[in-house]
XYZ file of C-alpha atoms in Angstrom:
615
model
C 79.938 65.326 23.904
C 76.204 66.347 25.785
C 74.447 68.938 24.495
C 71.798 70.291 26.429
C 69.277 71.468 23.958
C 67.057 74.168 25.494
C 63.999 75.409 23.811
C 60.596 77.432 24.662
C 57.754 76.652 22.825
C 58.967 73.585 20.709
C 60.606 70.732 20.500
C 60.200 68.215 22.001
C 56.332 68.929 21.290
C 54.262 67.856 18.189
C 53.605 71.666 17.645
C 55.519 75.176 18.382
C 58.591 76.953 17.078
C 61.910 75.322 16.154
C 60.474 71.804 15.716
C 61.753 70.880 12.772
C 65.404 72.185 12.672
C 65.632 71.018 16.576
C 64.887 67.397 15.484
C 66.958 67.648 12.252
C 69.826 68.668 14.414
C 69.766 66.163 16.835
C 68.915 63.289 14.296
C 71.800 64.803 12.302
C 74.306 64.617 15.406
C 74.136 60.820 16.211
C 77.535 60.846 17.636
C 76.750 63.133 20.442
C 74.551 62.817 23.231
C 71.434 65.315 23.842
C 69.262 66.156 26.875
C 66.284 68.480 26.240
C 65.391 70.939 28.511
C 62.116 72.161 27.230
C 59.998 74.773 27.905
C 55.932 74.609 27.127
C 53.741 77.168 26.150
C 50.187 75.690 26.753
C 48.189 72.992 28.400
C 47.294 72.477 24.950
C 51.152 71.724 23.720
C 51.560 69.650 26.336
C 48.883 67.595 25.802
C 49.369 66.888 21.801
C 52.661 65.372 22.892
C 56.048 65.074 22.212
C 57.435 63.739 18.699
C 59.413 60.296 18.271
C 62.753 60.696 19.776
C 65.470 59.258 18.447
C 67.863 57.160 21.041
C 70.848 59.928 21.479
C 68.435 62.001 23.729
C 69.176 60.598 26.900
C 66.984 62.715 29.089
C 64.053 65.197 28.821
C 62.559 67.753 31.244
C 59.890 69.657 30.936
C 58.220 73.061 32.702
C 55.525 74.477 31.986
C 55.847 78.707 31.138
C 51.833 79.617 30.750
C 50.859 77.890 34.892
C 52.585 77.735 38.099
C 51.746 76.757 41.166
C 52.541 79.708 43.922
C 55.577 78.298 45.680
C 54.439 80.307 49.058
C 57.980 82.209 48.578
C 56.953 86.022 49.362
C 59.756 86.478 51.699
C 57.938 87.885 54.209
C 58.304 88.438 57.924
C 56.663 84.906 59.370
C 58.103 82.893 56.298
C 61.729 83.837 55.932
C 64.381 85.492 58.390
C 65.496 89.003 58.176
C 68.582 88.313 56.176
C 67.043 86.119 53.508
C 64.099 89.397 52.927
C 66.917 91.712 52.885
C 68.609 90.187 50.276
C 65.712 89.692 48.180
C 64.731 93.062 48.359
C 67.787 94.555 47.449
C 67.958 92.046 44.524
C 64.861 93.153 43.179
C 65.069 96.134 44.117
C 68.299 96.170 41.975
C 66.380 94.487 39.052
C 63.872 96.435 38.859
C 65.964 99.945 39.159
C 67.922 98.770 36.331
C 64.810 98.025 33.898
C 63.091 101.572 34.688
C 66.416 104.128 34.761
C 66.258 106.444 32.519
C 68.687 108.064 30.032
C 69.773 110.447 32.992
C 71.511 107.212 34.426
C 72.355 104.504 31.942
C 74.102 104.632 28.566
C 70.919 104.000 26.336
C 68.061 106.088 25.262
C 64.422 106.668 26.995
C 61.008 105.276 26.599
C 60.800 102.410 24.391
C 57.809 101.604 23.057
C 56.072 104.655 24.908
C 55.240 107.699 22.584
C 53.326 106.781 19.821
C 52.119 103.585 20.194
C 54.463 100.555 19.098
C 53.529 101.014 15.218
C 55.456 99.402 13.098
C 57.044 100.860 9.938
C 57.775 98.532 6.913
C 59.887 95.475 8.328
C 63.078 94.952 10.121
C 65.928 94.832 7.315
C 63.980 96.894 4.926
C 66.263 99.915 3.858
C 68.870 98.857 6.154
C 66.842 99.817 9.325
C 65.619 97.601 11.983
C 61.786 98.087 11.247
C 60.075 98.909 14.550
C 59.478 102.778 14.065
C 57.028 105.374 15.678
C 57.109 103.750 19.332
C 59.081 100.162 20.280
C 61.620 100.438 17.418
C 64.354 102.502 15.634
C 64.256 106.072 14.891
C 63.047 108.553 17.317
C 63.414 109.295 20.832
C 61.164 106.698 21.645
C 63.220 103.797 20.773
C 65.154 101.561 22.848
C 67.550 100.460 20.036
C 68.417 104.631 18.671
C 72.029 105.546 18.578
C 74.485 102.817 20.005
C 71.785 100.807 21.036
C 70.451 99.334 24.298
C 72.613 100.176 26.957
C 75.752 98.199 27.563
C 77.571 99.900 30.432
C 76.769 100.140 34.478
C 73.030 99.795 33.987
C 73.675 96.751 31.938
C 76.311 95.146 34.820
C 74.023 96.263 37.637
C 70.589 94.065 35.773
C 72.894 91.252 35.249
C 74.034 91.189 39.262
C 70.946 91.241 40.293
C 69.433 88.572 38.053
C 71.940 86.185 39.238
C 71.398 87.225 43.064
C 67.459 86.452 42.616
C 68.803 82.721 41.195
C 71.002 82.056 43.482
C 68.211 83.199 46.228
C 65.944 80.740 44.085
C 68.392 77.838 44.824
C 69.174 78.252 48.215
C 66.024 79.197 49.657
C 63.459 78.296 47.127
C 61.359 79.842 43.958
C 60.494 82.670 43.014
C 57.003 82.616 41.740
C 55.313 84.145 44.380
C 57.643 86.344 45.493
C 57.797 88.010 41.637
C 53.885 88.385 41.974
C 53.639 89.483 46.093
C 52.652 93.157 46.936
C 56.671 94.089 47.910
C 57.601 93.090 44.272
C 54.932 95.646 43.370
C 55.796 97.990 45.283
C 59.350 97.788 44.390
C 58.453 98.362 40.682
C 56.215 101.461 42.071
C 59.557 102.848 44.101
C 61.850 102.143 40.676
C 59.420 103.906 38.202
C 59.131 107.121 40.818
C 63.216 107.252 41.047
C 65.001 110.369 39.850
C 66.119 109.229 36.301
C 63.420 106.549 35.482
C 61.643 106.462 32.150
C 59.623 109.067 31.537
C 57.015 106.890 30.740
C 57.398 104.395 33.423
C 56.388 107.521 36.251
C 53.066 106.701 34.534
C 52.662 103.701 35.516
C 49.523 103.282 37.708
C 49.010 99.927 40.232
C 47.266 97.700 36.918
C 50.471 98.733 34.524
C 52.703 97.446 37.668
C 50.556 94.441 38.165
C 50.716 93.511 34.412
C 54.544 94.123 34.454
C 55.153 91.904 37.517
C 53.448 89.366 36.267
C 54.994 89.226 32.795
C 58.140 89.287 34.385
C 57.299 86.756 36.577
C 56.912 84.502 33.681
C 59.997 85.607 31.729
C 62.219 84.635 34.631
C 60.294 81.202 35.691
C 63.473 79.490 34.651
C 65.201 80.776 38.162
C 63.133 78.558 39.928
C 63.443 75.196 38.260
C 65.871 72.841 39.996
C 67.581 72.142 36.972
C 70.862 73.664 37.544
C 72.527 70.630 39.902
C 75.041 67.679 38.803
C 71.990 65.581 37.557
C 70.926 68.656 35.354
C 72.803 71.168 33.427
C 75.805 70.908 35.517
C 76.635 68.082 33.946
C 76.416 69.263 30.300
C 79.532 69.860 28.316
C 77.348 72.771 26.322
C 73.755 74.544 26.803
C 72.719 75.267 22.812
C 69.841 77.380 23.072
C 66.991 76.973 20.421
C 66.190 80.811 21.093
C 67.129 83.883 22.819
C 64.938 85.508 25.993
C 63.678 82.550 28.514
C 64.707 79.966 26.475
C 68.453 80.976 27.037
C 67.859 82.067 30.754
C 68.417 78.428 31.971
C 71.896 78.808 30.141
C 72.840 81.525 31.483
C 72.204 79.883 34.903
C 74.217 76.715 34.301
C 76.940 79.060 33.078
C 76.597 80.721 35.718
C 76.620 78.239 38.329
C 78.546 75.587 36.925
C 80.747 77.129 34.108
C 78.901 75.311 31.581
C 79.640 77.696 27.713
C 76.122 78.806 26.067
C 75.879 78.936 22.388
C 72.166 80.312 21.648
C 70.701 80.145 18.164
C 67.759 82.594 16.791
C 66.009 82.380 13.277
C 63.755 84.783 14.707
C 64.738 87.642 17.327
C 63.045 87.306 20.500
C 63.235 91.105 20.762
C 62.209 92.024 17.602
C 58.787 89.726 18.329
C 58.204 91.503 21.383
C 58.583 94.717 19.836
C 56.353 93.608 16.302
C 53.869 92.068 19.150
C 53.712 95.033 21.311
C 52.155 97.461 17.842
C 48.999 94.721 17.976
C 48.222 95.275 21.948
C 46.368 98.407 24.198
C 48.928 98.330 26.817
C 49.382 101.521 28.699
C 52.110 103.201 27.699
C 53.962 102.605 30.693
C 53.849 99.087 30.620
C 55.139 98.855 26.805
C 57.742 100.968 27.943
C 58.962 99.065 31.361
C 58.558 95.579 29.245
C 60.551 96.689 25.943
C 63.282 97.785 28.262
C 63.343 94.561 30.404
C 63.652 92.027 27.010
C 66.199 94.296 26.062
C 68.405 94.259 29.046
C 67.851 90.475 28.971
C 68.814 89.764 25.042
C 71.510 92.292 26.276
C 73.116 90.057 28.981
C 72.537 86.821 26.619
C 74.150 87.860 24.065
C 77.503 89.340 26.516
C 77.784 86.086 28.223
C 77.031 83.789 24.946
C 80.365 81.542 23.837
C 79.071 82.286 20.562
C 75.617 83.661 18.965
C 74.131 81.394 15.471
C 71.706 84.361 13.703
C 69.819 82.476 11.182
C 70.600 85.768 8.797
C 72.144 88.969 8.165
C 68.879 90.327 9.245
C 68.820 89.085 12.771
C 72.810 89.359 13.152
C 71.980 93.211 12.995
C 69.073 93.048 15.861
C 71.731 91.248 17.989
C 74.594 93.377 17.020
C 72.320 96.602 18.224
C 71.961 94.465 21.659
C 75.431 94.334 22.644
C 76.579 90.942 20.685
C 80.179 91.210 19.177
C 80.575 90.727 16.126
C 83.444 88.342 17.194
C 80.976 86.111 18.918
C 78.609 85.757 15.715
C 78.307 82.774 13.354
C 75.613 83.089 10.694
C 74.306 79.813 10.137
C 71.270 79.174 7.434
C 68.374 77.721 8.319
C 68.697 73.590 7.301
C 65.440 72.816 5.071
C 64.620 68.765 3.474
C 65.622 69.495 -0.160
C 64.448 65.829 -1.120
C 61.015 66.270 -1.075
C 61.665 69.438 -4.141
C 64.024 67.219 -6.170
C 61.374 66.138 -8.455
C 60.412 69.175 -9.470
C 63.389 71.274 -9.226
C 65.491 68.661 -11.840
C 62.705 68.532 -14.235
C 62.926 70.983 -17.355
C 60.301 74.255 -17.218
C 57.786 72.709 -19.402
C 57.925 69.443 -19.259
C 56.661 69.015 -15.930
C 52.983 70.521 -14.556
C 54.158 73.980 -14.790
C 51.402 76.857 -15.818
C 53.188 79.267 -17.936
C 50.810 82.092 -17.633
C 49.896 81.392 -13.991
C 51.622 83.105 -10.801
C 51.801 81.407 -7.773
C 52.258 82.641 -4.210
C 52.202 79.850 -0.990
C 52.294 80.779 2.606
C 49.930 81.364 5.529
C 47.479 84.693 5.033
C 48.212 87.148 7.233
C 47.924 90.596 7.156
C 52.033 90.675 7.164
C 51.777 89.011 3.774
C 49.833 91.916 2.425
C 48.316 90.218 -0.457
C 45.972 93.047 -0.487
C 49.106 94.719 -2.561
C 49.591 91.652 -4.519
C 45.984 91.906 -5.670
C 46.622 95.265 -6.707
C 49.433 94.037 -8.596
C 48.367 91.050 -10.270
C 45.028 93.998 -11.593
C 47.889 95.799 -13.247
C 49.605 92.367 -14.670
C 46.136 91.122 -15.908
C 46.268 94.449 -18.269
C 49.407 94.059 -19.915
C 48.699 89.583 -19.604
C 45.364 89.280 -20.206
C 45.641 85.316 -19.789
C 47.552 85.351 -16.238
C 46.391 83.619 -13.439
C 47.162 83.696 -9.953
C 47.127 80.866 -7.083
C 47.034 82.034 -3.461
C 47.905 78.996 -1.758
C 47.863 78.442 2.087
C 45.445 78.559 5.491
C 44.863 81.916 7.401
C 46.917 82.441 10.116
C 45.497 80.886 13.753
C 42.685 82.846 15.425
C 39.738 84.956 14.032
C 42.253 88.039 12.419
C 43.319 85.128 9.624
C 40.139 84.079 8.931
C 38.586 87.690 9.076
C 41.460 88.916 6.410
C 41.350 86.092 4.114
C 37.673 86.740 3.622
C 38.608 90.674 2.717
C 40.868 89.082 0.625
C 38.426 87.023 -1.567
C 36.097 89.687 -0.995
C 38.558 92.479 -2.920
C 39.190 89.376 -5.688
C 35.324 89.425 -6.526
C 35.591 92.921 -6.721
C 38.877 92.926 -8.608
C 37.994 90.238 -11.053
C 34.626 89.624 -11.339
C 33.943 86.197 -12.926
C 34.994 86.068 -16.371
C 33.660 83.964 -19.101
C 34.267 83.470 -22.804
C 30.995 83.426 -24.440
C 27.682 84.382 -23.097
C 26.660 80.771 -22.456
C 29.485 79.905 -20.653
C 30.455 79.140 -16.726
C 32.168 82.513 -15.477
C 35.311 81.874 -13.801
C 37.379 83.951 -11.462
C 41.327 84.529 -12.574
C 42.525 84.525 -8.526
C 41.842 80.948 -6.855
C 42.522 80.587 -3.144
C 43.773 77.333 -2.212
C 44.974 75.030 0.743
C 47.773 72.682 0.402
C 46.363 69.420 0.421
C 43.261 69.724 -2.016
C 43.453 67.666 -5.378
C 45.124 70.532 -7.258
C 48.112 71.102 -4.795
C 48.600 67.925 -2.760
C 51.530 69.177 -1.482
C 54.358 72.179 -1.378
C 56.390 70.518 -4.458
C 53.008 70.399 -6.575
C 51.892 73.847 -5.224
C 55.692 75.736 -6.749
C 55.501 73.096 -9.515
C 51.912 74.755 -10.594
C 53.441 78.057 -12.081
C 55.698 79.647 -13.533
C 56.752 81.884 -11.036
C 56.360 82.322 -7.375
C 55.546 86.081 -5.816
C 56.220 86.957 -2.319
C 54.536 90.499 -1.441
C 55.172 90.610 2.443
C 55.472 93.686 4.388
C 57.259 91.671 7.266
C 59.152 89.057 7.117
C 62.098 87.516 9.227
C 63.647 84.056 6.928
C 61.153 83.369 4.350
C 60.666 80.053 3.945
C 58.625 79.905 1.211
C 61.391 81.689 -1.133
C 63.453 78.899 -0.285
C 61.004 76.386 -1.217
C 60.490 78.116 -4.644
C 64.605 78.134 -5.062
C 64.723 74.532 -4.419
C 61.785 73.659 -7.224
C 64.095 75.990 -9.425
C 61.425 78.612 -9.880
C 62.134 82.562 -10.523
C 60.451 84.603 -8.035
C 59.648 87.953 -7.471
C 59.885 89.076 -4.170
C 59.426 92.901 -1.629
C 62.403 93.891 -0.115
C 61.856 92.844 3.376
C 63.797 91.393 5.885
C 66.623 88.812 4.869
C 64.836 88.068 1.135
C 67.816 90.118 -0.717
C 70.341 87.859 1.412
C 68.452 84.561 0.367
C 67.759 85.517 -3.380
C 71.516 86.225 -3.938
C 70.674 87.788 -7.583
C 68.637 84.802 -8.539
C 65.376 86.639 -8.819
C 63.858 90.249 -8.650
C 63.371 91.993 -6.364
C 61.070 94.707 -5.573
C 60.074 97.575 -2.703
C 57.841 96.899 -0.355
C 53.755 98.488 -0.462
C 54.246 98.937 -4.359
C 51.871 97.294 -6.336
C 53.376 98.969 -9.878
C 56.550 98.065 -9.197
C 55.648 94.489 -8.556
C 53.196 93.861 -11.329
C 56.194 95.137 -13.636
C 59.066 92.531 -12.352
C 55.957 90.117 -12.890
C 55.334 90.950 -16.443
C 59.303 91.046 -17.059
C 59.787 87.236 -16.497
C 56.337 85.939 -17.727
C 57.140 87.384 -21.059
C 60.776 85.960 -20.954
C 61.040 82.097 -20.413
C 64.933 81.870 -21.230
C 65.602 84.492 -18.239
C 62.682 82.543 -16.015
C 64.947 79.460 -16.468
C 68.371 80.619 -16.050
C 66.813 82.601 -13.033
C 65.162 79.374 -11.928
C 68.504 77.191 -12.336
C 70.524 79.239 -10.847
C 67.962 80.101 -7.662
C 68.237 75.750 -6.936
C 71.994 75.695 -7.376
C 72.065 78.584 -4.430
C 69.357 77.269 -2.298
C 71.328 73.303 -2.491
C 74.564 75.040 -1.445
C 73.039 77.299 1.872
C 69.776 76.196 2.892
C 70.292 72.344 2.963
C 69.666 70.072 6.256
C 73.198 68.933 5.815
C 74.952 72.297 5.728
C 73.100 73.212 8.713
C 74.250 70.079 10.502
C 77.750 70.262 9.746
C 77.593 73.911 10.649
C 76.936 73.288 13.972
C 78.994 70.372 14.373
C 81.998 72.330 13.886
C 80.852 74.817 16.355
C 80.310 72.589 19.098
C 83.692 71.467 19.288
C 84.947 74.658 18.734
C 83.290 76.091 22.322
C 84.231 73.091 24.139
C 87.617 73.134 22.528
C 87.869 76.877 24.022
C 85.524 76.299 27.296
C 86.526 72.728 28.621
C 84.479 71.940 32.128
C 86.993 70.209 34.305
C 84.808 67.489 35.579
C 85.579 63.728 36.060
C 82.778 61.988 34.628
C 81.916 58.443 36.327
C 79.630 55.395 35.112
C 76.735 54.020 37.728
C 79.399 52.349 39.802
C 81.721 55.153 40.451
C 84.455 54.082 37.935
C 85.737 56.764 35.938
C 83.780 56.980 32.336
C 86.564 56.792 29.582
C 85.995 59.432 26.953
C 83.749 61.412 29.203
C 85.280 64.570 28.102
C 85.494 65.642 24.368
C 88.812 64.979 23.481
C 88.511 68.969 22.457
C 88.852 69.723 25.913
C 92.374 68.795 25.898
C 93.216 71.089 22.609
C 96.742 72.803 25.044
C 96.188 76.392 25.449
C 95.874 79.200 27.727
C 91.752 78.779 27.596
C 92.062 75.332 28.984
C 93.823 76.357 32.386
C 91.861 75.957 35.550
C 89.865 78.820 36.093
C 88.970 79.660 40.287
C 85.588 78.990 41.087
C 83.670 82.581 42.222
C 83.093 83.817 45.505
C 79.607 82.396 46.548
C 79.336 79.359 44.257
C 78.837 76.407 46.099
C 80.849 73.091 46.081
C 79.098 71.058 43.490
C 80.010 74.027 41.245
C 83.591 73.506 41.634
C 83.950 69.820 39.758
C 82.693 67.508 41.659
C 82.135 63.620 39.984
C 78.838 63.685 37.115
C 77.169 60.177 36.684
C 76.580 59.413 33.479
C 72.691 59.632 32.655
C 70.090 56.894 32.368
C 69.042 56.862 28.887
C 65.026 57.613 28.812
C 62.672 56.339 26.248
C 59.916 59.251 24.891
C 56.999 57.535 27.356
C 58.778 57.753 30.341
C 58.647 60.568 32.382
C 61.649 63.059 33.517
């Protein structure tokens, strides 16, 4: 079948989010045919690059999310005719009523993000709770996600119309990009937030707050005006497979939309969740975190309703998306696919026999303040009492921009001060017990060496969505002692300990457990690589989705007839899942207002493109 792969920030580029299990997908899926639809973050992303493709993507195209050039489409008086600025006005209009009502006229609650700042308390999964407390989060009147939830009902219909009246305006008459950004879509965001019933925070908002929302919007729904949507595009997918929720899935929800086309969208990391997490680091009026936590959540809302199906990469994200209106019918978890070659080595050799440290703790991952090894610190001062010979390796580079490097040097700073440099006799070299570390340097040339160095790997994050570096550490077959934050229970499975988050005693103690007990450390260790090959392969992952493909087209069949260059009908152009007899492969009637090449017109097969050559 042809996927259309759809992704923000990624793949096909060198750097971004999703690279890795993108390209493992496709690579893994040989016998079906992929075009990427990609969206870029940065003139920088662009310009590193794309990675090697490998021949089933036929086709790439490309836009760019952080530039556009002003189409000229305000929709004003000399431009347009009175019809065309009538219906975009009551469009947005209609949009932007829906993102500001208030509690007095939708099903949700008020304010998100508003009172109190966005802070955020402990992590999403932590205690059961979503992890976005005191402002853009869970647990007050403040929150956008308290009670049932975002709002599912009229409010939620009345954003969705709208959004697909603005694309539909986008097609037929042209983009959008000016017209988000003119002084009428200002003013209509003025009119919504002074409405009886709007948020109380959004009656705030002063003429910057509306200017910052309008153009943040603007760039969230940049998708409407690509011309992607036609029989050369996405119409002539059999399925849009979304690499994330928010813009990324906006193009599917277009080609569904326009062309029947079924969405399946996939998220290792929730969209709305990042906003909200995003939102606690920013000085955004109030009004504005308010008006922008409520738009991403009526748009994960209307993803996740019009989704085939919805992939969380964990019970920890399937609960953000449950809270956003996705049934629980519609939800597949599927496990992050990681390369468990490249651990084999050390995860098959026996504890001892290999490099292994047995007094030395080991903890890999990029410093960030999320990590909190300030806590671990604290810990590994209490294990250093009770294990006087215990050593600890903090492996990994600070996180991009001057906050990493700024914490990483508090970090070594509170090490000096921690440990100062010991030594064994007076005439000896001190030497510090903490070493920090970047993968790649003669004692850790690489993540296999860097788990294989200890004895046991500690994870002390305060925030954390899939951790990766758990998984790692499972697939070397090392114990590990982990916080409790977001999906690390799910991924340990009772292979290791685990401990709360913030609590230095309670970590240093799990630590001293399992260094003074090697048999347990191994078992633990064994049993940690036996879990992690079953769940968190590249295979299982691949097969996963596999199955799931044909399983939407089996239930959402396009009826197309799909022709080669010279008009000749293409055998095998439709998955022979289309033709699985049942009530869900009837015709269905085409909607009011769709236009003919929605209705089934011929697709010609695509012109395969090689990775130089331009969309």
């Amino acid at each position: 079948m042809r996927i259309g792969l759809l992704t923000e920030g990624g793949y096909p580029y060198v750097s971004g989010d999703a690279k890795l299990w993108c390209d493992r997908l496709v690579r893994g899926l040989g016998q079906h045919e992929f075009d990427i639809y990609a969206l870029s973050r940065s003139r920088q992303q662009e310009d590193e690059g794309w990675v090697q493709l490998p021949p089933q993507v036929n086709l790439v195209r490309t836009a760019p999310l952080w530039t556009a050039e002003d189409d000229g489409a305000v929709y004003g008086r000399r431009v347009h005719g009175r019809r065309v600025r009538r219906r975009y006005a009551e469009c947005f209009g209609e949009l932007a009523a829906a993102v500001c009502a208030g509690p007095g006229s939708l099903d949700g609650p008020e304010d998100a993000g508003a009172s109190g700042g966005a802070g955020v308390s402990g992590d999403a999964g932590a205690a059961g709770g979503l992890g976005v407390a005191g402002g853009a989060g869970v647990g007050g009147a403040s929150g956008v996600l308290v009670g049932s939830g975002v709002s599912f009902g009229l409010e939620a219909d009345r954003f969705a119309t709208a959004l697909y009246g603005l694309a539909e305006l986008a097609r037929d008459e042209g983009g959008l990009v000016g017209a988000l950004r003119s002084e009428g879509a200002v003013r209509a965001w003025e009119r919504a937030c002074r409405a009886p019933g709007a948020l109380r925070a959004a009656r705030t908002a002063r003429v910057p707050d509306l200017l910052s929302v309008a153009a943040h919007v603007e760039r969230s729904l940049r998708p409407l005006s690509l011309d992607w949507y036609a029989d050369d595009g996405l119409g002539a997918v059999d399925l849009c497979h979304a690499a994330a929720g928010g813009s990324a899935a906006l193009p599917g929800l277009l080609a569904r939309h326009f062309a029947s086309v079924p969405l399946l969208v996939t998220e290792y990391g929730v969209p709305l969740r990042a906003h909200y997490l995003a939102s606690a680091a920013t000085e955004e009026a109030p009004a504005v975190r308010a008006l922008l936590a409520s738009f991403h959540g009526r748009l994960a809302t209307e993803v996740y309703r019009r989704a085939a199906l919805v992939t969380p990469g964990n019970t920890h994200a399937r609960r953000w998306q449950e809270r956003c209106g996705a049934d629980r019918a519609k939800l597949r978890t599927v496990y992050p696919g990681m390369e468990a070659s490249r651990f084999a080595e050390v995860g098959e050799s026996v504890e001892g026999a290999g490099c292994a440290d047995p007094d030395t703790l080991v903890w890999v991952g990029r410093v960030e303040p999320s990590k909190d090894l300030v806590s671990l610190l604290h810990s590994f001062a209490e294990v250093r009492k009770e294990e006087p010979k215990t050593r600890l390796r903090i492996i990994g580079a600070p996180a991009e921009g001057p906050d990493g490097a700024l914490y990483l040097a508090h970090c070594r700073a509170l090490a000096a001060h921690l440990f100062p440099d010991e030594a064994e006799g007076a005439h000896a070299v001190g030497d510090n017990p903490v070493s920090f570390e970047e993968i790649g340097g003669p004692e850790a040339p690489g993540l296999a060496e860097a788990y294989a160095s200890g004895a046991l790997v500690v994870l002390s994050s305060v925030v954390e969505g899939f951790p990766i570096s758990l998984v790692e550490a499972m697939f070397c077959g090392r114990a590990t002692v982990s916080t409790d934050v977001g999906a690390v229970v799910e991924v340990i499975g009772g292979t290791g300990l685990v401990v709360p988050p913030r609590n230095p005693r309670a970590l240093a103690e799990a630590c001293v457990a399992l260094l003074r007990d090697p048999a347990r450390r191994a078992r633990l260790g064994a049993a940690a690589r036996a879990r992690a090959l079953e769940l968190f392969t590249v295979e299982q992952n691949v097969e996963a989705f596999h199955g799931i493909y044909l399983e939407i087209v089996s239930h959402s069949p396009i009826r197309r007839v799909v022709v080669d260059a010279m008009g000749e009908p293409l055998p095998f152009g439709v998955p022979a899942e289309a033709h699985v007899p049942g009530r869900w492969t009837e015709a269905r009637p085409v909607a009011a207002g769709r236009q003919r090449w929605a209705a089934g017109v011929p697709v010609r097969a695509t012109v395969p493109l090689t990775a130089g050559e331009s969309a």
